[in-house]
Amino acid sequence: MLVQHIQKAAVLGSGVMGSGIAAHLANIGIPTLLLDIIPRELTKEEEAKGFTINDKEIRNKFAANALKKLLKQKPAPLTSKNNIQYITAGNLEDDLEQLKDVDWIIEVVVENLNVKKQVFETIEKYRKPGSIVSSNTSGISIEAMAEGRSEEFRRHFLGTHFFNPPRYLKLLEIIPTKDTDQEVLQYMKTFGEDTLGKGVVVAKDTPNFIANRIGTYGLLKTVQEMTNSGLSAGEVDSITGPLIGRPKSATFRTLDVVGLDTFIHVANNVYEQVEGEEKQVFDVPKFMEKMRDNGWIGAKSGQGFFKKEGKTILELNPTTMEYSERKKMKAASIELAKQQKGLSAKWKTLIYSDDKAGNFLWKIIAPVLIYSARLTGEIADDIVSIDQAMKWGFGWEQGPFEIWDAIGLPSSLEKMEAEGFEIPLWVKDMMEAGHSSFYREENGEVYFYHNGGYQKVSVSEKVIDLKRLKKQGKVLKKNSGASLIDIGDGIVLLEFHSPNNAIGADIVQMINYAVDETERNYKGLVIGNQGKNFCVGANLAMILLEVQDDNLWEVDMVVKGFQQAMMKVKYSSKPVVAAPFSMTLGGGAEVCLPAAHIQASSETYIGLVEVGVGLIPGGGGNKELYLKHLEQMANGVQIDLQAVANKVFETIAMAKTSTSAAEARENNFLSEADGISINSDHLLYDAKQAALYLYEAGYRAPKRKKVPVVGETGYAALLLGARSMLKSGFISEHDFKIASKLAYVIAGGKLPFGTEVDEEYLLDLEREAFLSLIAEPKSQQRMQHMLVKGKPLRN
């Protein structure tokens, strides 16, 4: 018997990982019990306050303190601080009875097999039949934990290894035992993907499972090669980050973030269970153990491989154990690689270059590729699982076998064999059978090599791959900035693909075409893409160039065109659904606000941030955010217009940006009716379903209505706060000028309070204010600074 659905959960252990998992469950809306041990004794402060060990406040102290930390942690584990209400703190003695009410129990206690077995023995006395029990261990045998438990317990038991921090890292490794019921395994895979929003990989019960096994091996190989080559941590990090498709934290900054104590524990776990050359690699260098003993474990201690002194970043010399200024590697291949388009071309340029960078990268990547091939079948069933684990768990853009294909399998094998590497037999057999790549593509479908042939990579129906659709000829129309793509079932998608998805005349043109085409021939339109960010605003460089050439009329035309395109989106006779994710700033937010429905990724950072470049929103953003606030008011309730104007003014004037879709809803960028996709890979599918639902429900364009404004008296009220900030020195004269223009637009100009105006009137006010600010030299300085430095200028 399996519980029908996970409605309630319990997390046992409230450390960083346990509380992070509880927070992730709370973000989804799952009520969660967070339990930890009872303190053995009182602190002196607690004794002085008259507490006893029997007081509930003391007995629940560890879990309760963990909840307080969740509200302060950076990056935030909670998508909204309000989600803390879903977590209840308790302890592992008084609250065990409550386990009978939960559907999933997750163990996250200390990494000690005997302790874990004792916990599971206790759990079995209280859990209800059919409830799922899992361990979040990062490497202890799942089979060993289940020893001694009943058959029913073992059938519902498995490993669920989250990566830290659980909110942000996509990977969830699921590790079944030989007794785990297939129905339980399948349920957790689906639940992990659809409800938890994870990239789920099934791993085998081996030391450190998949990602940590290969990732730790690769990190230690890099450390060894760094010392052999006489390089520094800074030099290594300068070529093992974005240049090769890895996170900005590269190698040693990653170790500092993870914590050297944690890393050494993970490495030792493999070291104790393997033999031969592999054991040698997992033997942590003595200087790293000395760093740990010194307390130099990384970010949480203030120093590790790097430490900051003032604005200077210093790097550790592992030989002298002293710090000096961080260095970057310089080599011809690095500059050549930067000029290449696409990661595969960068890899090839680097890996076959006979210079410092090329030789180093070859020496650290070749062993990892061979190691990954050797472990295929041992740690995971296939190469796809390994590649996905490394991409989702370590943030690699390409997994080991994708990298191998990128550098060319035949030429890399020739080089490896010439250098004495031992190539796994199955890779040799693959080559001898005439197969020269691990993956191949046919008709937009991807196949992977497995057991002597190629199998199709299984992709969820909820994953819409725009690259694949383009290869299948689904593009209806395109220009330099955007494409209109048929995504099936009568729905089309408008994709931005200009640099940074910045909005210019080409995108505005495609928006108009997309709405017209949808109204003629389709059920609905989705505006979305699969770039790095949804859209970071208007094409600032183009605007600045036109202004500096005295072409203000040209900017006026572009801004007016954008405003009218947004009105077309809003009043389309067919539903338009916006699907924002990641950075959705300025014009990106303005594209979303007038849509019939917003389906946002959970990790959406949305805001009208134009004041940062000396402007105000010019594409209708002020009006639409104001209307969003008005629409949130319950029918029949007297609207406090001034309070609404104040809130909108504050949001835009302070360039408030949500740190999640949940927070965007609290800031009224999203309404209660708008949707949030937990799994970012399902975003376009969810948006498509929303468009279909609206169409099938008989969607009608909204009726045009007059908008009540606060007018002249409201304008004066809005300026009060800004004037006091100016007098106090918190803002500059130019900041005040921008605030004045913004206040005038939101107030609706110098009209009597409560006057109702049409939207075109507000758009004209907005455009006039935008154009007047763009002509200001200080605003132009701010725009120039943002383009060159990538951060705001305060002048």
mmCIF file with all atom_site columns, C-alpha atoms in Angstrom, residues 66-189:
data_model
loop_
_atom_site.group_PDB
_atom_site.id
_atom_site.type_symbol
_atom_site.label_atom_id
_atom_site.label_alt_id
_atom_site.label_comp_id
_atom_site.label_asym_id
_atom_site.label_entity_id
_atom_site.label_seq_id
_atom_site.pdbx_PDB_ins_code
_atom_site.Cartn_x
_atom_site.Cartn_y
_atom_site.Cartn_z
_atom_site.occupancy
_atom_site.B_iso_or_equiv
_atom_site.pdbx_formal_charge
_atom_site.auth_seq_id
_atom_site.auth_comp_id
_atom_site.auth_asym_id
_atom_site.auth_atom_id
_atom_site.pdbx_PDB_model_num
ATOM 1   C CA . ALA A 1 66  ? 16.705 26.652 12.693 1.00 0.00 ? 66  ALA A CA 1
ATOM 2   C CA . LEU A 1 67  ? 13.447 28.361 11.695 1.00 0.00 ? 67  LEU A CA 1
ATOM 3   C CA . LYS A 1 68  ? 14.795 31.726 12.867 1.00 0.00 ? 68  LYS A CA 1
ATOM 4   C CA . LYS A 1 69  ? 17.930 31.191 10.760 1.00 0.00 ? 69  LYS A CA 1
ATOM 5   C CA . LEU A 1 70  ? 15.812 30.418 7.675  1.00 0.00 ? 70  LEU A CA 1
ATOM 6   C CA . LEU A 1 71  ? 14.442 33.959 7.828  1.00 0.00 ? 71  LEU A CA 1
ATOM 7   C CA . LYS A 1 72  ? 17.944 35.484 7.896  1.00 0.00 ? 72  LYS A CA 1
ATOM 8   C CA . GLN A 1 73  ? 19.941 33.228 5.551  1.00 0.00 ? 73  GLN A CA 1
ATOM 9   C CA . LYS A 1 74  ? 21.415 34.503 2.277  1.00 0.00 ? 74  LYS A CA 1
ATOM 10  C CA . PRO A 1 75  ? 20.593 33.362 -0.316 1.00 0.00 ? 75  PRO A CA 1
ATOM 11  C CA . ALA A 1 76  ? 17.098 32.983 1.126  1.00 0.00 ? 76  ALA A CA 1
ATOM 12  C CA . PRO A 1 77  ? 15.917 29.354 1.479  1.00 0.00 ? 77  PRO A CA 1
ATOM 13  C CA . LEU A 1 78  ? 12.291 30.577 1.521  1.00 0.00 ? 78  LEU A CA 1
ATOM 14  C CA . THR A 1 79  ? 10.680 32.047 -1.599 1.00 0.00 ? 79  THR A CA 1
ATOM 15  C CA . SER A 1 80  ? 8.551  34.125 0.791  1.00 0.00 ? 80  SER A CA 1
ATOM 16  C CA . LYS A 1 81  ? 9.043  34.691 4.506  1.00 0.00 ? 81  LYS A CA 1
ATOM 17  C CA . ASN A 1 82  ? 5.334  33.909 4.882  1.00 0.00 ? 82  ASN A CA 1
ATOM 18  C CA . ASN A 1 83  ? 6.097  30.280 3.985  1.00 0.00 ? 83  ASN A CA 1
ATOM 19  C CA . ILE A 1 84  ? 7.607  29.764 7.435  1.00 0.00 ? 84  ILE A CA 1
ATOM 20  C CA . GLN A 1 85  ? 4.024  29.179 8.622  1.00 0.00 ? 85  GLN A CA 1
ATOM 21  C CA . TYR A 1 86  ? 4.090  25.764 6.896  1.00 0.00 ? 86  TYR A CA 1
ATOM 22  C CA . ILE A 1 87  ? 6.901  24.505 9.178  1.00 0.00 ? 87  ILE A CA 1
ATOM 23  C CA . THR A 1 88  ? 6.265  23.353 12.753 1.00 0.00 ? 88  THR A CA 1
ATOM 24  C CA . ALA A 1 89  ? 9.238  22.953 15.101 1.00 0.00 ? 89  ALA A CA 1
ATOM 25  C CA . GLY A 1 90  ? 9.353  20.010 17.492 1.00 0.00 ? 90  GLY A CA 1
ATOM 26  C CA . ASN A 1 91  ? 11.691 17.381 18.955 1.00 0.00 ? 91  ASN A CA 1
ATOM 27  C CA . LEU A 1 92  ? 12.513 13.710 18.485 1.00 0.00 ? 92  LEU A CA 1
ATOM 28  C CA . GLU A 1 93  ? 10.963 12.594 21.778 1.00 0.00 ? 93  GLU A CA 1
ATOM 29  C CA . ASP A 1 94  ? 7.766  14.507 22.438 1.00 0.00 ? 94  ASP A CA 1
ATOM 30  C CA . ASP A 1 95  ? 6.521  14.761 18.848 1.00 0.00 ? 95  ASP A CA 1
ATOM 31  C CA . LEU A 1 96  ? 7.087  11.278 17.436 1.00 0.00 ? 96  LEU A CA 1
ATOM 32  C CA . GLU A 1 97  ? 3.344  10.523 17.685 1.00 0.00 ? 97  GLU A CA 1
ATOM 33  C CA . GLN A 1 98  ? 2.789  13.133 14.990 1.00 0.00 ? 98  GLN A CA 1
ATOM 34  C CA . LEU A 1 99  ? 4.696  10.960 12.480 1.00 0.00 ? 99  LEU A CA 1
ATOM 35  C CA . LYS A 1 100 ? 1.551  8.858  12.090 1.00 0.00 ? 100 LYS A CA 1
ATOM 36  C CA . ASP A 1 101 ? -0.051 11.827 10.294 1.00 0.00 ? 101 ASP A CA 1
ATOM 37  C CA . VAL A 1 102 ? 2.683  12.394 7.697  1.00 0.00 ? 102 VAL A CA 1
ATOM 38  C CA . ASP A 1 103 ? 3.090  10.842 4.250  1.00 0.00 ? 103 ASP A CA 1
ATOM 39  C CA . TRP A 1 104 ? 6.846  11.306 3.815  1.00 0.00 ? 104 TRP A CA 1
ATOM 40  C CA . ILE A 1 105 ? 9.528  11.191 6.517  1.00 0.00 ? 105 ILE A CA 1
ATOM 41  C CA . ILE A 1 106 ? 12.980 12.479 5.526  1.00 0.00 ? 106 ILE A CA 1
ATOM 42  C CA . GLU A 1 107 ? 15.953 11.657 7.742  1.00 0.00 ? 107 GLU A CA 1
ATOM 43  C CA . VAL A 1 108 ? 18.714 14.301 7.752  1.00 0.00 ? 108 VAL A CA 1
ATOM 44  C CA . VAL A 1 109 ? 20.569 13.514 10.993 1.00 0.00 ? 109 VAL A CA 1
ATOM 45  C CA . VAL A 1 110 ? 24.332 13.185 11.530 1.00 0.00 ? 110 VAL A CA 1
ATOM 46  C CA . GLU A 1 111 ? 26.238 11.118 8.916  1.00 0.00 ? 111 GLU A CA 1
ATOM 47  C CA . ASN A 1 112 ? 26.695 8.058  11.110 1.00 0.00 ? 112 ASN A CA 1
ATOM 48  C CA . LEU A 1 113 ? 25.261 4.673  10.109 1.00 0.00 ? 113 LEU A CA 1
ATOM 49  C CA . ASN A 1 114 ? 24.493 3.502  13.661 1.00 0.00 ? 114 ASN A CA 1
ATOM 50  C CA . VAL A 1 115 ? 22.720 6.762  14.551 1.00 0.00 ? 115 VAL A CA 1
ATOM 51  C CA . LYS A 1 116 ? 20.666 6.567  11.366 1.00 0.00 ? 116 LYS A CA 1
ATOM 52  C CA . LYS A 1 117 ? 19.693 2.949  12.030 1.00 0.00 ? 117 LYS A CA 1
ATOM 53  C CA . GLN A 1 118 ? 18.510 3.904  15.528 1.00 0.00 ? 118 GLN A CA 1
ATOM 54  C CA . VAL A 1 119 ? 16.418 6.726  14.038 1.00 0.00 ? 119 VAL A CA 1
ATOM 55  C CA . PHE A 1 120 ? 14.781 4.353  11.546 1.00 0.00 ? 120 PHE A CA 1
ATOM 56  C CA . GLU A 1 121 ? 14.071 1.826  14.292 1.00 0.00 ? 121 GLU A CA 1
ATOM 57  C CA . THR A 1 122 ? 12.243 4.589  16.182 1.00 0.00 ? 122 THR A CA 1
ATOM 58  C CA . ILE A 1 123 ? 10.418 5.829  13.068 1.00 0.00 ? 123 ILE A CA 1
ATOM 59  C CA . GLU A 1 124 ? 9.052  2.359  12.403 1.00 0.00 ? 124 GLU A CA 1
ATOM 60  C CA . LYS A 1 125 ? 7.221  2.391  15.727 1.00 0.00 ? 125 LYS A CA 1
ATOM 61  C CA . TYR A 1 126 ? 5.259  5.520  14.781 1.00 0.00 ? 126 TYR A CA 1
ATOM 62  C CA . ARG A 1 127 ? 4.916  5.816  10.999 1.00 0.00 ? 127 ARG A CA 1
ATOM 63  C CA . LYS A 1 128 ? 1.693  4.838  9.284  1.00 0.00 ? 128 LYS A CA 1
ATOM 64  C CA . PRO A 1 129 ? 1.721  1.957  6.781  1.00 0.00 ? 129 PRO A CA 1
ATOM 65  C CA . GLY A 1 130 ? 2.260  3.188  3.225  1.00 0.00 ? 130 GLY A CA 1
ATOM 66  C CA . SER A 1 131 ? 4.169  6.323  4.214  1.00 0.00 ? 131 SER A CA 1
ATOM 67  C CA . ILE A 1 132 ? 7.470  6.854  2.432  1.00 0.00 ? 132 ILE A CA 1
ATOM 68  C CA . VAL A 1 133 ? 10.688 7.068  4.455  1.00 0.00 ? 133 VAL A CA 1
ATOM 69  C CA . SER A 1 134 ? 13.918 8.342  2.930  1.00 0.00 ? 134 SER A CA 1
ATOM 70  C CA . SER A 1 135 ? 17.428 9.345  3.916  1.00 0.00 ? 135 SER A CA 1
ATOM 71  C CA . ASN A 1 136 ? 19.187 12.454 2.624  1.00 0.00 ? 136 ASN A CA 1
ATOM 72  C CA . THR A 1 137 ? 22.619 10.927 3.225  1.00 0.00 ? 137 THR A CA 1
ATOM 73  C CA . SER A 1 138 ? 25.343 12.103 0.893  1.00 0.00 ? 138 SER A CA 1
ATOM 74  C CA . GLY A 1 139 ? 27.076 8.751  0.769  1.00 0.00 ? 139 GLY A CA 1
ATOM 75  C CA . ILE A 1 140 ? 26.216 6.162  3.437  1.00 0.00 ? 140 ILE A CA 1
ATOM 76  C CA . SER A 1 141 ? 24.798 2.909  2.055  1.00 0.00 ? 141 SER A CA 1
ATOM 77  C CA . ILE A 1 142 ? 21.008 2.983  1.773  1.00 0.00 ? 142 ILE A CA 1
ATOM 78  C CA . GLU A 1 143 ? 20.891 -0.839 1.920  1.00 0.00 ? 143 GLU A CA 1
ATOM 79  C CA . ALA A 1 144 ? 22.821 -0.830 5.197  1.00 0.00 ? 144 ALA A CA 1
ATOM 80  C CA . MET A 1 145 ? 20.400 1.674  6.765  1.00 0.00 ? 145 MET A CA 1
ATOM 81  C CA . ALA A 1 146 ? 17.419 -0.560 6.003  1.00 0.00 ? 146 ALA A CA 1
ATOM 82  C CA . GLU A 1 147 ? 18.880 -3.651 7.671  1.00 0.00 ? 147 GLU A CA 1
ATOM 83  C CA . GLY A 1 148 ? 16.676 -4.963 10.464 1.00 0.00 ? 148 GLY A CA 1
ATOM 84  C CA . ARG A 1 149 ? 13.550 -3.122 9.349  1.00 0.00 ? 149 ARG A CA 1
ATOM 85  C CA . SER A 1 150 ? 10.295 -4.822 8.426  1.00 0.00 ? 150 SER A CA 1
ATOM 86  C CA . GLU A 1 151 ? 9.494  -5.801 4.856  1.00 0.00 ? 151 GLU A CA 1
ATOM 87  C CA . GLU A 1 152 ? 6.767  -3.128 4.671  1.00 0.00 ? 152 GLU A CA 1
ATOM 88  C CA . PHE A 1 153 ? 9.228  -0.452 5.838  1.00 0.00 ? 153 PHE A CA 1
ATOM 89  C CA . ARG A 1 154 ? 11.907 -1.570 3.358  1.00 0.00 ? 154 ARG A CA 1
ATOM 90  C CA . ARG A 1 155 ? 9.455  -1.499 0.449  1.00 0.00 ? 155 ARG A CA 1
ATOM 91  C CA . HIS A 1 156 ? 8.728  2.178  1.215  1.00 0.00 ? 156 HIS A CA 1
ATOM 92  C CA . PHE A 1 157 ? 12.342 3.158  1.955  1.00 0.00 ? 157 PHE A CA 1
ATOM 93  C CA . LEU A 1 158 ? 14.899 4.785  -0.369 1.00 0.00 ? 158 LEU A CA 1
ATOM 94  C CA . GLY A 1 159 ? 17.534 7.510  -0.541 1.00 0.00 ? 159 GLY A CA 1
ATOM 95  C CA . THR A 1 160 ? 16.541 11.040 -1.610 1.00 0.00 ? 160 THR A CA 1
ATOM 96  C CA . HIS A 1 161 ? 19.745 13.064 -1.868 1.00 0.00 ? 161 HIS A CA 1
ATOM 97  C CA . PHE A 1 162 ? 19.066 16.799 -2.249 1.00 0.00 ? 162 PHE A CA 1
ATOM 98  C CA . PHE A 1 163 ? 21.864 19.178 -3.139 1.00 0.00 ? 163 PHE A CA 1
ATOM 99  C CA . ASN A 1 164 ? 22.549 22.245 -1.023 1.00 0.00 ? 164 ASN A CA 1
ATOM 100 C CA . PRO A 1 165 ? 20.890 24.734 -1.088 1.00 0.00 ? 165 PRO A CA 1
ATOM 101 C CA . PRO A 1 166 ? 17.719 22.709 -1.880 1.00 0.00 ? 166 PRO A CA 1
ATOM 102 C CA . ARG A 1 167 ? 15.768 25.714 -3.173 1.00 0.00 ? 167 ARG A CA 1
ATOM 103 C CA . TYR A 1 168 ? 18.335 26.568 -5.841 1.00 0.00 ? 168 TYR A CA 1
ATOM 104 C CA . LEU A 1 169 ? 20.135 23.365 -6.877 1.00 0.00 ? 169 LEU A CA 1
ATOM 105 C CA . LYS A 1 170 ? 18.083 21.282 -9.261 1.00 0.00 ? 170 LYS A CA 1
ATOM 106 C CA . LEU A 1 171 ? 19.469 17.797 -8.707 1.00 0.00 ? 171 LEU A CA 1
ATOM 107 C CA . LEU A 1 172 ? 17.640 15.166 -6.662 1.00 0.00 ? 172 LEU A CA 1
ATOM 108 C CA . GLU A 1 173 ? 19.355 11.770 -6.641 1.00 0.00 ? 173 GLU A CA 1
ATOM 109 C CA . ILE A 1 174 ? 16.949 8.955  -5.805 1.00 0.00 ? 174 ILE A CA 1
ATOM 110 C CA . ILE A 1 175 ? 18.616 5.771  -4.578 1.00 0.00 ? 175 ILE A CA 1
ATOM 111 C CA . PRO A 1 176 ? 16.401 2.670  -4.319 1.00 0.00 ? 176 PRO A CA 1
ATOM 112 C CA . THR A 1 177 ? 17.412 -0.474 -2.448 1.00 0.00 ? 177 THR A CA 1
ATOM 113 C CA . LYS A 1 178 ? 16.846 -4.009 -3.746 1.00 0.00 ? 178 LYS A CA 1
ATOM 114 C CA . ASP A 1 179 ? 13.623 -4.040 -1.693 1.00 0.00 ? 179 ASP A CA 1
ATOM 115 C CA . THR A 1 180 ? 12.213 -0.629 -2.711 1.00 0.00 ? 180 THR A CA 1
ATOM 116 C CA . ASP A 1 181 ? 8.808  -1.092 -4.321 1.00 0.00 ? 181 ASP A CA 1
ATOM 117 C CA . GLN A 1 182 ? 8.850  -0.032 -8.011 1.00 0.00 ? 182 GLN A CA 1
ATOM 118 C CA . GLU A 1 183 ? 5.594  1.872  -7.444 1.00 0.00 ? 183 GLU A CA 1
ATOM 119 C CA . VAL A 1 184 ? 7.272  3.887  -4.666 1.00 0.00 ? 184 VAL A CA 1
ATOM 120 C CA . LEU A 1 185 ? 10.305 4.577  -6.861 1.00 0.00 ? 185 LEU A CA 1
ATOM 121 C CA . GLN A 1 186 ? 8.163  5.710  -9.787 1.00 0.00 ? 186 GLN A CA 1
ATOM 122 C CA . TYR A 1 187 ? 5.965  7.842  -7.544 1.00 0.00 ? 187 TYR A CA 1
ATOM 123 C CA . MET A 1 188 ? 8.973  9.628  -6.020 1.00 0.00 ? 188 MET A CA 1
ATOM 124 C CA . LYS A 1 189 ? 10.495 10.258 -9.459 1.00 0.00 ? 189 LYS A CA 1
#
